[in-house]
PDB file of N, CA, C and O in Angstrom:
ATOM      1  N   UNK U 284     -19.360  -1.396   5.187  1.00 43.00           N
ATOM      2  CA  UNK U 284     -18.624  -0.202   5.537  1.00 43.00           C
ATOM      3  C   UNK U 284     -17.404  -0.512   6.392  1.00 43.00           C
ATOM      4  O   UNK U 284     -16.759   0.439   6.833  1.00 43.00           O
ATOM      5  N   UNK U 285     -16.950  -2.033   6.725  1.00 53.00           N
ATOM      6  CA  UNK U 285     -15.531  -2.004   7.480  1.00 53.00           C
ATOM      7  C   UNK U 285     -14.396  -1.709   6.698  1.00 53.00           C
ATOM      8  O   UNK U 285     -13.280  -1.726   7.218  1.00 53.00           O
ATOM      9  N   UNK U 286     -14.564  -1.424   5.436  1.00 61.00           N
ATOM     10  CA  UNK U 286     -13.288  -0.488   5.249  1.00 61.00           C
ATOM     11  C   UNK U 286     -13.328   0.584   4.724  1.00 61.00           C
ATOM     12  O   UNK U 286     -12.892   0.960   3.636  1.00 61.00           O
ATOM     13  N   UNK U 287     -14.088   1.312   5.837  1.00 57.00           N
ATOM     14  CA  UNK U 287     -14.324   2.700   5.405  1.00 57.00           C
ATOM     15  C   UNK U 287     -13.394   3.110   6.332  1.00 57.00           C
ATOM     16  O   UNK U 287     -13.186   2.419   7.330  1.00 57.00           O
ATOM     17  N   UNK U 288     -12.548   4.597   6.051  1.00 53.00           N
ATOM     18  CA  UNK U 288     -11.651   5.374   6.818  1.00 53.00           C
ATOM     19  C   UNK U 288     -12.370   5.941   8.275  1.00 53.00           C
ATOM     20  O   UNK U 288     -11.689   6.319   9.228  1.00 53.00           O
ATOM     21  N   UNK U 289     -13.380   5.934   8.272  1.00 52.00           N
ATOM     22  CA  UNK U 289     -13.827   6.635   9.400  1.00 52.00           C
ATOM     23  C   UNK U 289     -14.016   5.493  10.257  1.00 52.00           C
ATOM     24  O   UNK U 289     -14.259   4.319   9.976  1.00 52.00           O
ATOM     25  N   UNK U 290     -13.826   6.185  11.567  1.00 57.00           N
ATOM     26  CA  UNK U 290     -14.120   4.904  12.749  1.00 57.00           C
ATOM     27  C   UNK U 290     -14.817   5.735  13.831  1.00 57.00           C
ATOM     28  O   UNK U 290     -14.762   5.367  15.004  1.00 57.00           O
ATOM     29  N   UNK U 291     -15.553   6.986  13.423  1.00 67.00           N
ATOM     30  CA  UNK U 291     -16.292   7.607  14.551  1.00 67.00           C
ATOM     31  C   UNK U 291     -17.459   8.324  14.287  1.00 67.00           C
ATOM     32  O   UNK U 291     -17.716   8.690  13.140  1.00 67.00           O
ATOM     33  N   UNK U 292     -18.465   8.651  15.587  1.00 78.00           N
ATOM     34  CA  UNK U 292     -19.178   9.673  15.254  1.00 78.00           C
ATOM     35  C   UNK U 292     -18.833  10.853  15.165  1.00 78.00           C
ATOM     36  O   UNK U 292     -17.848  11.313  15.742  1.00 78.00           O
ATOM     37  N   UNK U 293     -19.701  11.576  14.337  1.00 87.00           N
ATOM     38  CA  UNK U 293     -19.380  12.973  14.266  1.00 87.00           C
ATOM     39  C   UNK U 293     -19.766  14.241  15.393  1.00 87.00           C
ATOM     40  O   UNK U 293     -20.862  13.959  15.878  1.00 87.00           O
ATOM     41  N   UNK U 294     -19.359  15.238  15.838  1.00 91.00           N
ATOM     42  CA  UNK U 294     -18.882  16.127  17.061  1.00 91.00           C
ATOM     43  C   UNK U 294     -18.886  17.164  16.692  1.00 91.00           C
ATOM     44  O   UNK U 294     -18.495  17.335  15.538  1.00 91.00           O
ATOM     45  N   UNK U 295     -19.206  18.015  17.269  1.00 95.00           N
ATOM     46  CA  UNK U 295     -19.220  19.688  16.820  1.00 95.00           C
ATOM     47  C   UNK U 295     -18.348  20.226  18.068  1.00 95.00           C
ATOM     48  O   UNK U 295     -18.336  19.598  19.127  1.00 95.00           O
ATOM     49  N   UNK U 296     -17.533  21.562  17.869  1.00 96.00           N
ATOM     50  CA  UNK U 296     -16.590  21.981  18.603  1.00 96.00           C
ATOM     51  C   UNK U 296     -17.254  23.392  18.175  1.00 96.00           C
ATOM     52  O   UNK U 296     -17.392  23.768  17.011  1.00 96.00           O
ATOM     53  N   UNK U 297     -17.684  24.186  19.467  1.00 97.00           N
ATOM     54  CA  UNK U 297     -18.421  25.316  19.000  1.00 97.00           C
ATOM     55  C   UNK U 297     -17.233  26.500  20.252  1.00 97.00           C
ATOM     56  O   UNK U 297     -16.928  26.260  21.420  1.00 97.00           O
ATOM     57  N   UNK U 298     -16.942  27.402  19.607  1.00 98.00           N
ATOM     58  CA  UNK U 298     -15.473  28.143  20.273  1.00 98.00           C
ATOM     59  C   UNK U 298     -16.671  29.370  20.973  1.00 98.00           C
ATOM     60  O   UNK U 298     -17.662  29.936  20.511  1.00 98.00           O
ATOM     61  N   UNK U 299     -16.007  29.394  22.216  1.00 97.00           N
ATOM     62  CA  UNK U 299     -16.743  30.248  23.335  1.00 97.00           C
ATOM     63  C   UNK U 299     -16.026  31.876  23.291  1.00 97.00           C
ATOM     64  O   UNK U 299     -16.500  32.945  23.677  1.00 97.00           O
ATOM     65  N   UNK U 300     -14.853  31.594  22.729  1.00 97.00           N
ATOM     66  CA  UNK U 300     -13.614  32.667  22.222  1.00 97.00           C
ATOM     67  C   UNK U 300     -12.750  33.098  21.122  1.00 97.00           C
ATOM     68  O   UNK U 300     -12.093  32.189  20.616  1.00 97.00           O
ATOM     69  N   UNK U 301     -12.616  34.108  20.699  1.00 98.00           N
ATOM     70  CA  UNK U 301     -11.644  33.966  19.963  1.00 98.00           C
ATOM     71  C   UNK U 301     -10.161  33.033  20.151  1.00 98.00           C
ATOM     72  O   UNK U 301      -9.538  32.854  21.198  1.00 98.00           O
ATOM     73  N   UNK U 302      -9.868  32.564  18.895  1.00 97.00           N
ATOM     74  CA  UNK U 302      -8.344  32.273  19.277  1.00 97.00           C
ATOM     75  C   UNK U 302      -8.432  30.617  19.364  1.00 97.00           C
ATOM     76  O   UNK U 302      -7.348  30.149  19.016  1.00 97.00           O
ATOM     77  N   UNK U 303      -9.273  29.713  19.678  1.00 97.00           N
ATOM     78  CA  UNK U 303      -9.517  28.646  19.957  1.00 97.00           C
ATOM     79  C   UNK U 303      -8.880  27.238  19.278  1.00 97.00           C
ATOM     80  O   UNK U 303      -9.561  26.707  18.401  1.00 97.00           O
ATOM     81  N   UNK U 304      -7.714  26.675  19.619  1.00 96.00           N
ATOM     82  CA  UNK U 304      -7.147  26.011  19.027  1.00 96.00           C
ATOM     83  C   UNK U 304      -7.865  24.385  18.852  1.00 96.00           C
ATOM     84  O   UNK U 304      -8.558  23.980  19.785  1.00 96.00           O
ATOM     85  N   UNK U 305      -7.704  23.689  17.886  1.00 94.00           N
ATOM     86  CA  UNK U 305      -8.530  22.626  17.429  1.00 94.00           C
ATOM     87  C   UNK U 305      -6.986  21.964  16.939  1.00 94.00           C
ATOM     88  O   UNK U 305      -6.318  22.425  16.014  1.00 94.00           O
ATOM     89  N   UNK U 306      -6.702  21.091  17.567  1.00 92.00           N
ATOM     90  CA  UNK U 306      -5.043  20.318  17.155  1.00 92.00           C
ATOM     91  C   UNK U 306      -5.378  18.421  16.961  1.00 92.00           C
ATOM     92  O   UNK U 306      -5.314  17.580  17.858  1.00 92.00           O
ATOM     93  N   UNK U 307      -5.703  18.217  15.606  1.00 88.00           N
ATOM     94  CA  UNK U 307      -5.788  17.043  15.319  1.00 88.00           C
ATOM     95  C   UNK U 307      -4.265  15.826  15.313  1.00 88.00           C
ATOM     96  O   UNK U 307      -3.215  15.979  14.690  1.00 88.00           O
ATOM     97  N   UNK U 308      -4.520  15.070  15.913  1.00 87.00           N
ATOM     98  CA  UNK U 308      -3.193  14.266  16.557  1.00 87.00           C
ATOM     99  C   UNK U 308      -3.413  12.558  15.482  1.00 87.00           C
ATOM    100  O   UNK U 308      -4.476  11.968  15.291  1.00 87.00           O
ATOM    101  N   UNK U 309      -2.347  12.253  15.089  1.00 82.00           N
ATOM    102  CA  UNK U 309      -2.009  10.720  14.274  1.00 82.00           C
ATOM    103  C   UNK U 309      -2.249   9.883  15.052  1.00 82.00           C
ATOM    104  O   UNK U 309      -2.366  10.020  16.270  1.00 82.00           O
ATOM    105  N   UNK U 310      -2.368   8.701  14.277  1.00 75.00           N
ATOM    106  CA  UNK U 310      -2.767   7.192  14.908  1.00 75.00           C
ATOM    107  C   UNK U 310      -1.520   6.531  14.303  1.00 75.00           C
ATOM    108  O   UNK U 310      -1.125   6.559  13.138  1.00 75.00           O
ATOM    109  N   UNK U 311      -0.940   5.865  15.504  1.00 73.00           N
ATOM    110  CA  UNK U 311      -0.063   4.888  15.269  1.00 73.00           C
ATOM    111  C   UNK U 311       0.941   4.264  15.884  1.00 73.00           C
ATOM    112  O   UNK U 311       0.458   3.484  16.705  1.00 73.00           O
ATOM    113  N   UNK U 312       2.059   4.231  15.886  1.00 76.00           N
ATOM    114  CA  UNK U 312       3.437   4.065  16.814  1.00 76.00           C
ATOM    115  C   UNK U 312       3.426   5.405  17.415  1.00 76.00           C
ATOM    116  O   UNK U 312       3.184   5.551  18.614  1.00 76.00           O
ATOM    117  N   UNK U 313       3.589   6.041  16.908  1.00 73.00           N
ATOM    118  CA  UNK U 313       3.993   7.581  17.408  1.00 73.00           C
ATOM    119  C   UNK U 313       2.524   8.588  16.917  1.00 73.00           C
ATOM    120  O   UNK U 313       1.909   8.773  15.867  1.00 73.00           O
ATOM    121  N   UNK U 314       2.410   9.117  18.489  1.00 73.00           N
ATOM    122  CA  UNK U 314       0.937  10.462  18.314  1.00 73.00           C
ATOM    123  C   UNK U 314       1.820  11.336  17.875  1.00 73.00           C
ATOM    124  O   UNK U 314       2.854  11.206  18.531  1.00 73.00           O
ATOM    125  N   UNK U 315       1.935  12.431  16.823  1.00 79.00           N
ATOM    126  CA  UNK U 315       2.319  13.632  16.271  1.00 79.00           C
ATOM    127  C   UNK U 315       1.073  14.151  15.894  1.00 79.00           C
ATOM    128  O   UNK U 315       0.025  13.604  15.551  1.00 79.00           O
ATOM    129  N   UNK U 316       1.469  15.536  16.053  1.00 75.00           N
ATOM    130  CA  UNK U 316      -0.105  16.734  15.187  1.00 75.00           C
ATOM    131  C   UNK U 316       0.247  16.612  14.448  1.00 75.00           C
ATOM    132  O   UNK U 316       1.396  16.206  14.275  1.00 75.00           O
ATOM    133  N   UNK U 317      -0.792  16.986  13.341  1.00 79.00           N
ATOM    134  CA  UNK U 317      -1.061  16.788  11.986  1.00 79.00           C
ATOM    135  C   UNK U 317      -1.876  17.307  11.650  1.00 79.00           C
ATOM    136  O   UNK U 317      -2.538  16.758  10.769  1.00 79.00           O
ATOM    137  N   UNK U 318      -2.336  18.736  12.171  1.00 84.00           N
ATOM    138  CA  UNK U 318      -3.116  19.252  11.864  1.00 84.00           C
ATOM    139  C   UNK U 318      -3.988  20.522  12.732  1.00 84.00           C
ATOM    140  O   UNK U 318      -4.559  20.388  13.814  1.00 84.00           O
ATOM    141  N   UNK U 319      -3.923  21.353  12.176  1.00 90.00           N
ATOM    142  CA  UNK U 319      -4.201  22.671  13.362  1.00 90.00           C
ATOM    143  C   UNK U 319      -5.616  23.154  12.813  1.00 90.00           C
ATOM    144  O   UNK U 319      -5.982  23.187  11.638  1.00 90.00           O
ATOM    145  N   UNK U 320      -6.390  23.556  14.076  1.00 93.00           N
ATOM    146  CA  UNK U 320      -7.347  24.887  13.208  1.00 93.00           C
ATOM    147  C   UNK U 320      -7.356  26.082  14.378  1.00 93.00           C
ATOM    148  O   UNK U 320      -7.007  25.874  15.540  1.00 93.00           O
ATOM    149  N   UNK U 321      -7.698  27.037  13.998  1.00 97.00           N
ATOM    150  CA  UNK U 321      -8.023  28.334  15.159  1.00 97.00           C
ATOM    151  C   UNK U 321     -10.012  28.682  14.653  1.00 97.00           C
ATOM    152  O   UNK U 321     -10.429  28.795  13.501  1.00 97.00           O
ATOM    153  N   UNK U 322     -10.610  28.744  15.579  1.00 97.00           N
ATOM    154  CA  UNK U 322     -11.813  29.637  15.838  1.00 97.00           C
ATOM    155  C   UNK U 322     -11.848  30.169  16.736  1.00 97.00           C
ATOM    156  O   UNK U 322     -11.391  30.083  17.876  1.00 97.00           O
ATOM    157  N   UNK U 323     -13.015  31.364  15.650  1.00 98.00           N
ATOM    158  CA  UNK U 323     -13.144  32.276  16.642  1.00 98.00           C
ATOM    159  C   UNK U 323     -14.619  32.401  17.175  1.00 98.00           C
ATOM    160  O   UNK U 323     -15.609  31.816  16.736  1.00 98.00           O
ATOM    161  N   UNK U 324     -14.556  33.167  18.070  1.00 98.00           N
ATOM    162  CA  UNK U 324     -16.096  33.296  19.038  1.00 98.00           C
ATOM    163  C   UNK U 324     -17.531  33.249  17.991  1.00 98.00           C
ATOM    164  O   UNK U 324     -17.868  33.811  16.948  1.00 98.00           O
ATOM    165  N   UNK U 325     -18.164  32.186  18.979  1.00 97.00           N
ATOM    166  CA  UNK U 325     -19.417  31.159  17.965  1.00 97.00           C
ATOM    167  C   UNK U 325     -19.099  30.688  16.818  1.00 97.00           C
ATOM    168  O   UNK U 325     -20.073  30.281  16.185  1.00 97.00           O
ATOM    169  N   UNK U 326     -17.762  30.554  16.132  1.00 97.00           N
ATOM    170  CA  UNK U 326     -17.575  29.557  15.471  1.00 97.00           C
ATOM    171  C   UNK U 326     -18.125  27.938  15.657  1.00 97.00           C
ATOM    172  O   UNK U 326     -18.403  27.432  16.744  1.00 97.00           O
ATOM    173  N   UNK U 327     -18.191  27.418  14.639  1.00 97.00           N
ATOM    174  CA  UNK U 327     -18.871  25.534  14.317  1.00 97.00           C
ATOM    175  C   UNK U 327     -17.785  25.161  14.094  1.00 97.00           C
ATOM    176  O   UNK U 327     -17.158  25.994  13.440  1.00 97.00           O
ATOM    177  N   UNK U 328     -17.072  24.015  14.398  1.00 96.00           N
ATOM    178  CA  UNK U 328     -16.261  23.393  13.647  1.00 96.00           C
ATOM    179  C   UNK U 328     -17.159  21.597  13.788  1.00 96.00           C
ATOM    180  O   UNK U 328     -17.184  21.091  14.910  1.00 96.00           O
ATOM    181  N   UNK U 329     -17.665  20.995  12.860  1.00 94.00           N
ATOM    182  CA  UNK U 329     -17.584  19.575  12.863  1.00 94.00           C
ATOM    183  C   UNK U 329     -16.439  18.692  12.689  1.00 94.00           C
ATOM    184  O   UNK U 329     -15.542  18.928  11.879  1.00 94.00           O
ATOM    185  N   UNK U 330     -16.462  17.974  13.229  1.00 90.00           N
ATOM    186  CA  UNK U 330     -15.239  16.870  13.083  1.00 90.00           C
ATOM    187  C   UNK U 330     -15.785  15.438  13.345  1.00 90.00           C
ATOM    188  O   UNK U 330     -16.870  15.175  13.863  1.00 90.00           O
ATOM    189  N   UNK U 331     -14.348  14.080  12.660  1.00 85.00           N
ATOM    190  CA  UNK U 331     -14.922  13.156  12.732  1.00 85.00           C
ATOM    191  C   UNK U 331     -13.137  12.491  12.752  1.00 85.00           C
ATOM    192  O   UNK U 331     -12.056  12.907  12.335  1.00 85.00           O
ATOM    193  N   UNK U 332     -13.666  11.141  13.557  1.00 81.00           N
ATOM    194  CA  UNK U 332     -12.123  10.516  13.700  1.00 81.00           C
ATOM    195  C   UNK U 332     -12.092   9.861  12.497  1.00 81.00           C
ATOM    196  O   UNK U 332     -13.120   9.654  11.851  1.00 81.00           O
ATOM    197  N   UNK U 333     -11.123   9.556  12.181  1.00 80.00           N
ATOM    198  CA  UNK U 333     -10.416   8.841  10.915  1.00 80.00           C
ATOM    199  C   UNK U 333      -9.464   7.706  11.138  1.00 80.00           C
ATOM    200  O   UNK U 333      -9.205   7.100  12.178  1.00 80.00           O
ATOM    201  N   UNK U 334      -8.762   7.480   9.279  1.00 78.00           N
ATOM    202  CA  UNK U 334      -8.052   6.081   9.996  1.00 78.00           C
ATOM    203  C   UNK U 334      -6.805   6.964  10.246  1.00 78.00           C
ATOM    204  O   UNK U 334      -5.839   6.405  10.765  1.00 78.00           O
ATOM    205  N   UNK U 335      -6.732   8.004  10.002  1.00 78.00           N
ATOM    206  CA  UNK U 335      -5.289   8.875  10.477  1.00 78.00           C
ATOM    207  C   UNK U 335      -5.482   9.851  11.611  1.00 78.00           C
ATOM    208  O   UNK U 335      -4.489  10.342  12.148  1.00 78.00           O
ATOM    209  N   UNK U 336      -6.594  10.133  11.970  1.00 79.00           N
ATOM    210  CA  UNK U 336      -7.087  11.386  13.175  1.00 79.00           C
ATOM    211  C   UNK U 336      -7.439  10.428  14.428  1.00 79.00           C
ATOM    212  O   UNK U 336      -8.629  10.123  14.359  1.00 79.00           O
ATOM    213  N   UNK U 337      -6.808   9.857  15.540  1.00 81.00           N
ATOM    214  CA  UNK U 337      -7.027   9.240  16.501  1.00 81.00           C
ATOM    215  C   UNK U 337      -7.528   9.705  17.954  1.00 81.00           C
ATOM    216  O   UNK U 337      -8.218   9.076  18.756  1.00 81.00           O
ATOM    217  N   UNK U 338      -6.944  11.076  18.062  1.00 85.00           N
ATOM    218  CA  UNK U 338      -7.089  12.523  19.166  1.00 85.00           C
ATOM    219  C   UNK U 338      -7.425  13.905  18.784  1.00 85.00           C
ATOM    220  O   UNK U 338      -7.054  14.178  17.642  1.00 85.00           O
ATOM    221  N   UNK U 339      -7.965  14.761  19.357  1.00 88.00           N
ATOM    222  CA  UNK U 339      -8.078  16.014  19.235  1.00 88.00           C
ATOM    223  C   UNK U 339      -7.669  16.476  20.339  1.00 88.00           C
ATOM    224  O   UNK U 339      -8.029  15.876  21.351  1.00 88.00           O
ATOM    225  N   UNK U 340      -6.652  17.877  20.502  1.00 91.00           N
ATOM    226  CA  UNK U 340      -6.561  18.564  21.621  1.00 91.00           C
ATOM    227  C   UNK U 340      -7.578  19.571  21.232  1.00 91.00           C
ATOM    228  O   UNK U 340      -7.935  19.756  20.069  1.00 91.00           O
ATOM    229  N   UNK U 341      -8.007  20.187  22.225  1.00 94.00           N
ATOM    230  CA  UNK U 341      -8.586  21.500  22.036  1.00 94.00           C
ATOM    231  C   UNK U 341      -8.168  22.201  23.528  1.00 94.00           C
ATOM    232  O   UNK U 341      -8.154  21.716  24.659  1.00 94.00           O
ATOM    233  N   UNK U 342      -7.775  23.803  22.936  1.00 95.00           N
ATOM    234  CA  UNK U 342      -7.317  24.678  23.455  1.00 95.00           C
ATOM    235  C   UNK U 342      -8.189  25.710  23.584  1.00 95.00           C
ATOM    236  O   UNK U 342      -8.809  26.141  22.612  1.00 95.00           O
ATOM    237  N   UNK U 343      -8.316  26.205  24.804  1.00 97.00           N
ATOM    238  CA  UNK U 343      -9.631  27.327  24.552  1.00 97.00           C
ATOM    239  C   UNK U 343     -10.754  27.490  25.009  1.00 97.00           C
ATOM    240  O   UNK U 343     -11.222  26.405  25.356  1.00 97.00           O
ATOM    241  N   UNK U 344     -11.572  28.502  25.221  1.00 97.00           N
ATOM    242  CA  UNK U 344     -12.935  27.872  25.452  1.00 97.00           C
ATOM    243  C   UNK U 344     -13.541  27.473  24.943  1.00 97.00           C
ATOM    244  O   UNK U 344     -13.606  28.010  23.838  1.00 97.00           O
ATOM    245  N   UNK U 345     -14.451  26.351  25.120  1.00 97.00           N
ATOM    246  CA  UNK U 345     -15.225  25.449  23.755  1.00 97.00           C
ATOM    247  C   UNK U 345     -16.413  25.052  24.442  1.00 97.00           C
ATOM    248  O   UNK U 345     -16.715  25.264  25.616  1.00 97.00           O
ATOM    249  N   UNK U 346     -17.133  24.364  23.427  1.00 96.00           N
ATOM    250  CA  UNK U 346     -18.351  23.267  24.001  1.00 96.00           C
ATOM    251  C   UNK U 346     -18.099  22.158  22.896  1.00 96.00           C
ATOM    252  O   UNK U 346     -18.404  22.486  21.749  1.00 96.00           O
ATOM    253  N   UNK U 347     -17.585  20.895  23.089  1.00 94.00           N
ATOM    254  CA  UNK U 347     -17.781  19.969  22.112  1.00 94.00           C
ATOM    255  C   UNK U 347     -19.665  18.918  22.355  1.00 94.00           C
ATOM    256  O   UNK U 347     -20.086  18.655  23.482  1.00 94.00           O
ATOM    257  N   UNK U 348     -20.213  18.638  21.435  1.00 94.00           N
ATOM    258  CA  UNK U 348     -21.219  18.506  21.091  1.00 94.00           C
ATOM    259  C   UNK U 348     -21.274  16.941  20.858  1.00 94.00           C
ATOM    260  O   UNK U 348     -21.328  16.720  19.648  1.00 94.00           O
ATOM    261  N   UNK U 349     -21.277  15.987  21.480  1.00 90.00           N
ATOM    262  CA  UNK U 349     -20.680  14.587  21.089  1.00 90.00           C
ATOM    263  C   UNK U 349     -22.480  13.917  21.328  1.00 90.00           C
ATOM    264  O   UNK U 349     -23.518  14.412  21.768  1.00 90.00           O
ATOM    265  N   UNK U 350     -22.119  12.653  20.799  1.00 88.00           N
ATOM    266  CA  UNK U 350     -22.994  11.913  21.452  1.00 88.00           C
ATOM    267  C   UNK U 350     -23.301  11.327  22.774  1.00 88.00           C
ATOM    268  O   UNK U 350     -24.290  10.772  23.254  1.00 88.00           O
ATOM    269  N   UNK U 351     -22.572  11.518  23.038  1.00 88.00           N
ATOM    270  CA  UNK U 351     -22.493  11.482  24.680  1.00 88.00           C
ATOM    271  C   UNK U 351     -22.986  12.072  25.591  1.00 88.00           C
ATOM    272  O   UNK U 351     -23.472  11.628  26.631  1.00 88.00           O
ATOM    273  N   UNK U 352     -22.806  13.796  24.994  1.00 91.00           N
ATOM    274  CA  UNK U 352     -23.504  14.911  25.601  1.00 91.00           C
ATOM    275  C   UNK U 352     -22.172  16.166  25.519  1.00 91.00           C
ATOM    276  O   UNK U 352     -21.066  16.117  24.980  1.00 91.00           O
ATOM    277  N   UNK U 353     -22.696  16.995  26.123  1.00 94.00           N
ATOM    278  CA  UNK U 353     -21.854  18.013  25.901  1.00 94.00           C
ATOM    279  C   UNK U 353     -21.038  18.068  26.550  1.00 94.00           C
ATOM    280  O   UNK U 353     -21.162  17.417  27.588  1.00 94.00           O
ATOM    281  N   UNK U 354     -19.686  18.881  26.348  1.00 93.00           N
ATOM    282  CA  UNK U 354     -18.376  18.910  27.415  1.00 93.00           C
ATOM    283  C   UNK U 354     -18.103  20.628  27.432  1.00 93.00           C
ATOM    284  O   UNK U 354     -18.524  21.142  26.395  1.00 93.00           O
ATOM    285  N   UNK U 355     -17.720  21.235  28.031  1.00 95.00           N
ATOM    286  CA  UNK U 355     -17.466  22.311  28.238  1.00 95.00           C
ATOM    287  C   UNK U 355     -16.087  22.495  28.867  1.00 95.00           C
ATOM    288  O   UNK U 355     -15.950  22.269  30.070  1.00 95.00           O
ATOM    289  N   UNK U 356     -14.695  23.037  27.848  1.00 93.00           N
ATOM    290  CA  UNK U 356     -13.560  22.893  28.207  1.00 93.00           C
ATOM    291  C   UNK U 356     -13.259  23.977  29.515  1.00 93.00           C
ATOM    292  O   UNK U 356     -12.105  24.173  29.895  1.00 93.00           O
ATOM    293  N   UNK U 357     -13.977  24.389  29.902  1.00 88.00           N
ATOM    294  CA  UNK U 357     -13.855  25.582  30.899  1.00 88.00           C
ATOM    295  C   UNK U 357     -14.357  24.840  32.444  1.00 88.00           C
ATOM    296  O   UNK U 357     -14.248  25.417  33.525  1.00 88.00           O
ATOM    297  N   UNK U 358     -15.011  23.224  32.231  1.00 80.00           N
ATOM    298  CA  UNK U 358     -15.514  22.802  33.348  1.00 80.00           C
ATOM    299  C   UNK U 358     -17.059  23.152  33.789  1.00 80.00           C
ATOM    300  O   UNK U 358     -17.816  22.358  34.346  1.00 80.00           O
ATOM    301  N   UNK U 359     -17.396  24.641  33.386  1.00 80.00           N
ATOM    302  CA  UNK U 359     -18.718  24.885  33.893  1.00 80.00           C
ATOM    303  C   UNK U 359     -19.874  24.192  32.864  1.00 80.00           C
ATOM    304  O   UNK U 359     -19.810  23.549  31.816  1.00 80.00           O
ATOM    305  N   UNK U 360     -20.707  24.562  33.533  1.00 72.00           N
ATOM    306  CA  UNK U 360     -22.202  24.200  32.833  1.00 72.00           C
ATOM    307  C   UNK U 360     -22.708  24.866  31.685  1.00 72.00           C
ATOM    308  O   UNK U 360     -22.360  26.043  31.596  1.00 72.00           O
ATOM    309  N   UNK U 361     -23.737  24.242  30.412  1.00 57.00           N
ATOM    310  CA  UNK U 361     -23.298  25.227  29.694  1.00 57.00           C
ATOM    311  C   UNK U 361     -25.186  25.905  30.075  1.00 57.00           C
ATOM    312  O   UNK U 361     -26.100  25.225  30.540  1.00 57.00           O
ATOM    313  N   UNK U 362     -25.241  27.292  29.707  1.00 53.00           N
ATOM    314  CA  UNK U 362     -26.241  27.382  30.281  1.00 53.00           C
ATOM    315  C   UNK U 362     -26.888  28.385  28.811  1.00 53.00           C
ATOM    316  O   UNK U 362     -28.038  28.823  28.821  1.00 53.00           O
TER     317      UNK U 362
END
């Protein structure tokens, strides 16, 4: 599988709000977006890095779902 396009685990981005921007960013010399989504309240979005998807912004309230553990773009706990 080393030349498979993907180079990550997969992540869930679950929107706490309407309106919730999901802004996928390039790999390379230059970071440019390349890619937008909007959700809305309890929306799923899964995602996964690629050999072209290097960053995600996210805008909004969210909970991303990683392997790591959870993140909550608002700072609080998620309860």
């Amino acid at each position: 599988m080393s030349d498979s396009p993907v180079s990550g685990d997969y992540f869930v981005i679950r929107a706490l709000e309407n309106g919730v921007q999901v802004i996928g960013m390039t790999r390379g010399a230059q970071t440019r977006f390349h890619h937008s989504e909007k959700l809305d309240k309890n929306e799923v979005m899964i995602a996964q890095f690629t050999e072209h998807t290097s960053a995600m912004k996210i805008r909004g309230k969210a909970v991303l779902y990683t392997s790591y553990g959870q993140i909550r773009t608002d700072g609080e706990d998620e309860t």
